[in-house]
Amino acid sequence: MTFKGGCHCGRIGFEVEGDIEQVVECNCSICSKRGYLLWFVPQEQLRLATPQADLATYTFNTGRVRHHFCPHCGCAPFGVGSDKKGVARAAINVRCLEGLDLSALKVVPFDGRSL
Ligand SMILES: [Zn+2]
């Protein structure tokens, strides 16, 4: 199925293809501060509907993950990076998807703080 998502002001809009089997709630420094609930998909399943140039990007530590956010309203709808095998993956913040019942999702805790 296709999900539509975006930031609060609409400058960032996108679609994601796939089925949400579970989402990850990670306790690392950025996930806990941003309140991410993450759904990991192969990057090609994410289609940006607004200009790439409108994405602001934050990186830290190894810089392997590009945490995108809206420079206008501050929402952080997704990040992109590569997994250990070098496969491009997108981490979708399901809080920024439309029409989703967050309470119905299977939330899996992840201890990213200990990595
Ligand atoms: Zn925005």
PDB file of C-alpha atoms and ligand atoms in Angstrom:
ATOM      1  CA  MET A   1       0.000   0.000   0.000  1.00  0.00           C
ATOM      2  CA  THR A   2       1.009   3.596  -0.513  1.00  0.00           C
ATOM      3  CA  PHE A   3       1.268   6.055   2.332  1.00  0.00           C
ATOM      4  CA  LYS A   4       1.392   9.806   1.942  1.00  0.00           C
ATOM      5  CA  GLY A   5       3.455  11.852   4.298  1.00  0.00           C
ATOM      6  CA  GLY A   6       4.984  15.221   4.821  1.00  0.00           C
ATOM      7  CA  CYS A   7       6.074  17.883   7.226  1.00  0.00           C
ATOM      8  CA  HIS A   8       3.667  20.210   9.014  1.00  0.00           C
ATOM      9  CA  CYS A   9       3.795  23.141   6.607  1.00  0.00           C
ATOM     10  CA  GLY A  10       3.767  21.015   3.449  1.00  0.00           C
ATOM     11  CA  ARG A  11       7.119  22.067   2.032  1.00  0.00           C
ATOM     12  CA  ILE A  12       8.166  18.414   2.250  1.00  0.00           C
ATOM     13  CA  GLY A  13       5.789  15.866   0.776  1.00  0.00           C
ATOM     14  CA  PHE A  14       6.395  12.246  -0.129  1.00  0.00           C
ATOM     15  CA  GLU A  15       4.912   8.811  -0.717  1.00  0.00           C
ATOM     16  CA  VAL A  16       6.108   5.507   0.673  1.00  0.00           C
ATOM     17  CA  GLU A  17       5.268   2.100  -0.668  1.00  0.00           C
ATOM     18  CA  GLY A  18       5.054  -0.954   1.555  1.00  0.00           C
ATOM     19  CA  ASP A  19       3.383  -2.561   4.519  1.00  0.00           C
ATOM     20  CA  ILE A  20       4.152  -1.376   8.015  1.00  0.00           C
ATOM     21  CA  GLU A  21       4.784  -4.550   9.968  1.00  0.00           C
ATOM     22  CA  GLN A  22       6.448  -2.827  12.860  1.00  0.00           C
ATOM     23  CA  VAL A  23       7.994   0.459  13.866  1.00  0.00           C
ATOM     24  CA  VAL A  24      11.109   1.042  15.921  1.00  0.00           C
ATOM     25  CA  GLU A  25      11.248   3.278  18.943  1.00  0.00           C
ATOM     26  CA  CYS A  26      14.929   3.852  19.546  1.00  0.00           C
ATOM     27  CA  ASN A  27      16.422   5.406  22.675  1.00  0.00           C
ATOM     28  CA  CYS A  28      19.484   6.963  21.025  1.00  0.00           C
ATOM     29  CA  SER A  29      20.230  10.654  21.378  1.00  0.00           C
ATOM     30  CA  ILE A  30      18.491  11.869  18.245  1.00  0.00           C
ATOM     31  CA  CYS A  31      15.552   9.461  18.203  1.00  0.00           C
ATOM     32  CA  SER A  32      14.573  10.269  21.756  1.00  0.00           C
ATOM     33  CA  LYS A  33      14.822  14.028  21.276  1.00  0.00           C
ATOM     34  CA  ARG A  34      12.975  14.043  17.971  1.00  0.00           C
ATOM     35  CA  GLY A  35      10.394  11.481  19.049  1.00  0.00           C
ATOM     36  CA  TYR A  36      10.949   9.308  16.011  1.00  0.00           C
ATOM     37  CA  LEU A  37       8.830   6.241  15.416  1.00  0.00           C
ATOM     38  CA  LEU A  38      10.712   4.666  12.542  1.00  0.00           C
ATOM     39  CA  TRP A  39       9.667   2.389   9.720  1.00  0.00           C
ATOM     40  CA  PHE A  40      12.623   1.130   7.691  1.00  0.00           C
ATOM     41  CA  VAL A  41      12.166   0.595   3.949  1.00  0.00           C
ATOM     42  CA  PRO A  42      14.470   0.207   0.934  1.00  0.00           C
ATOM     43  CA  GLN A  43      15.157   3.738  -0.230  1.00  0.00           C
ATOM     44  CA  GLU A  44      13.540   3.238  -3.644  1.00  0.00           C
ATOM     45  CA  GLN A  45      10.186   2.780  -1.898  1.00  0.00           C
ATOM     46  CA  LEU A  46      10.338   6.431  -0.852  1.00  0.00           C
ATOM     47  CA  ARG A  47       9.337   8.961  -3.501  1.00  0.00           C
ATOM     48  CA  LEU A  48       9.802  12.622  -2.777  1.00  0.00           C
ATOM     49  CA  ALA A  49       6.940  14.723  -4.152  1.00  0.00           C
ATOM     50  CA  THR A  50       8.566  18.081  -3.422  1.00  0.00           C
ATOM     51  CA  PRO A  51      11.990  19.459  -4.438  1.00  0.00           C
ATOM     52  CA  GLN A  52      15.028  17.782  -2.932  1.00  0.00           C
ATOM     53  CA  ALA A  53      16.464  21.273  -2.402  1.00  0.00           C
ATOM     54  CA  ASP A  54      13.772  21.972   0.213  1.00  0.00           C
ATOM     55  CA  LEU A  55      15.163  19.295   2.523  1.00  0.00           C
ATOM     56  CA  ALA A  56      17.436  20.476   5.280  1.00  0.00           C
ATOM     57  CA  THR A  57      19.882  17.858   6.483  1.00  0.00           C
ATOM     58  CA  TYR A  58      21.432  17.114   9.828  1.00  0.00           C
ATOM     59  CA  THR A  59      24.234  14.620  10.319  1.00  0.00           C
ATOM     60  CA  PHE A  60      26.320  13.699  13.337  1.00  0.00           C
ATOM     61  CA  ASN A  61      28.726  11.056  14.553  1.00  0.00           C
ATOM     62  CA  THR A  62      29.697   8.910  11.524  1.00  0.00           C
ATOM     63  CA  GLY A  63      27.535  11.032   9.198  1.00  0.00           C
ATOM     64  CA  ARG A  64      26.225   7.859   7.590  1.00  0.00           C
ATOM     65  CA  VAL A  65      22.602   8.762   8.178  1.00  0.00           C
ATOM     66  CA  ARG A  66      21.216  11.950   6.660  1.00  0.00           C
ATOM     67  CA  HIS A  67      18.459  13.151   8.962  1.00  0.00           C
ATOM     68  CA  HIS A  68      16.244  15.322   6.804  1.00  0.00           C
ATOM     69  CA  PHE A  69      13.941  17.967   8.186  1.00  0.00           C
ATOM     70  CA  CYS A  70      11.937  20.941   7.056  1.00  0.00           C
ATOM     71  CA  PRO A  71      13.805  24.241   7.521  1.00  0.00           C
ATOM     72  CA  HIS A  72      10.484  26.070   7.775  1.00  0.00           C
ATOM     73  CA  CYS A  73       8.346  24.101  10.249  1.00  0.00           C
ATOM     74  CA  GLY A  74      11.036  21.879  11.770  1.00  0.00           C
ATOM     75  CA  CYS A  75       9.360  18.501  11.283  1.00  0.00           C
ATOM     76  CA  ALA A  76      11.656  15.565  10.574  1.00  0.00           C
ATOM     77  CA  PRO A  77       9.725  13.125   8.378  1.00  0.00           C
ATOM     78  CA  PHE A  78      12.537  10.778   7.329  1.00  0.00           C
ATOM     79  CA  GLY A  79      16.223  10.033   7.120  1.00  0.00           C
ATOM     80  CA  VAL A  80      18.269   8.089   4.628  1.00  0.00           C
ATOM     81  CA  GLY A  81      21.410   6.065   4.938  1.00  0.00           C
ATOM     82  CA  SER A  82      22.838   2.671   4.226  1.00  0.00           C
ATOM     83  CA  ASP A  83      22.763  -0.492   6.267  1.00  0.00           C
ATOM     84  CA  LYS A  84      25.798  -2.620   7.124  1.00  0.00           C
ATOM     85  CA  LYS A  85      25.683  -4.257   3.697  1.00  0.00           C
ATOM     86  CA  GLY A  86      25.659  -0.892   1.947  1.00  0.00           C
ATOM     87  CA  VAL A  87      22.007  -1.105   0.908  1.00  0.00           C
ATOM     88  CA  ALA A  88      20.304   2.284   0.775  1.00  0.00           C
ATOM     89  CA  ARG A  89      17.539   2.486   3.330  1.00  0.00           C
ATOM     90  CA  ALA A  90      15.081   5.118   4.364  1.00  0.00           C
ATOM     91  CA  ALA A  91      13.844   5.496   7.911  1.00  0.00           C
ATOM     92  CA  ILE A  92      10.352   6.930   7.765  1.00  0.00           C
ATOM     93  CA  ASN A  93       9.024   8.751  10.802  1.00  0.00           C
ATOM     94  CA  VAL A  94       5.518   7.287  10.800  1.00  0.00           C
ATOM     95  CA  ARG A  95       4.320  10.239  12.893  1.00  0.00           C
ATOM     96  CA  CYS A  96       4.540  12.219   9.643  1.00  0.00           C
ATOM     97  CA  LEU A  97       2.351   9.830   7.627  1.00  0.00           C
ATOM     98  CA  GLU A  98      -1.276  10.704   6.985  1.00  0.00           C
ATOM     99  CA  GLY A  99      -4.211   8.740   8.292  1.00  0.00           C
ATOM    100  CA  LEU A 100      -2.253   6.313  10.399  1.00  0.00           C
ATOM    101  CA  ASP A 101      -3.518   4.993  13.728  1.00  0.00           C
ATOM    102  CA  LEU A 102      -0.279   5.048  15.705  1.00  0.00           C
ATOM    103  CA  SER A 103      -1.802   3.150  18.621  1.00  0.00           C
ATOM    104  CA  ALA A 104      -2.489   0.179  16.339  1.00  0.00           C
ATOM    105  CA  LEU A 105       1.161  -0.232  15.337  1.00  0.00           C
ATOM    106  CA  LYS A 106       3.500  -2.836  16.746  1.00  0.00           C
ATOM    107  CA  VAL A 107       6.229  -0.790  18.406  1.00  0.00           C
ATOM    108  CA  VAL A 108       9.582  -2.500  18.895  1.00  0.00           C
ATOM    109  CA  PRO A 109      12.021  -0.872  21.332  1.00  0.00           C
ATOM    110  CA  PHE A 110      15.618  -0.581  20.161  1.00  0.00           C
ATOM    111  CA  ASP A 111      18.546   0.163  22.416  1.00  0.00           C
ATOM    112  CA  GLY A 112      20.424   2.498  20.090  1.00  0.00           C
ATOM    113  CA  ARG A 113      21.888   4.391  23.026  1.00  0.00           C
ATOM    114  CA  SER A 114      24.169   1.445  23.773  1.00  0.00           C
ATOM    115  CA  LEU A 115      25.693   1.245  20.298  1.00  0.00           C
TER     116      LEU A 115
HETATM  117 ZN    ZN B   1       7.564  22.102   6.876  1.00  0.00          ZN
END
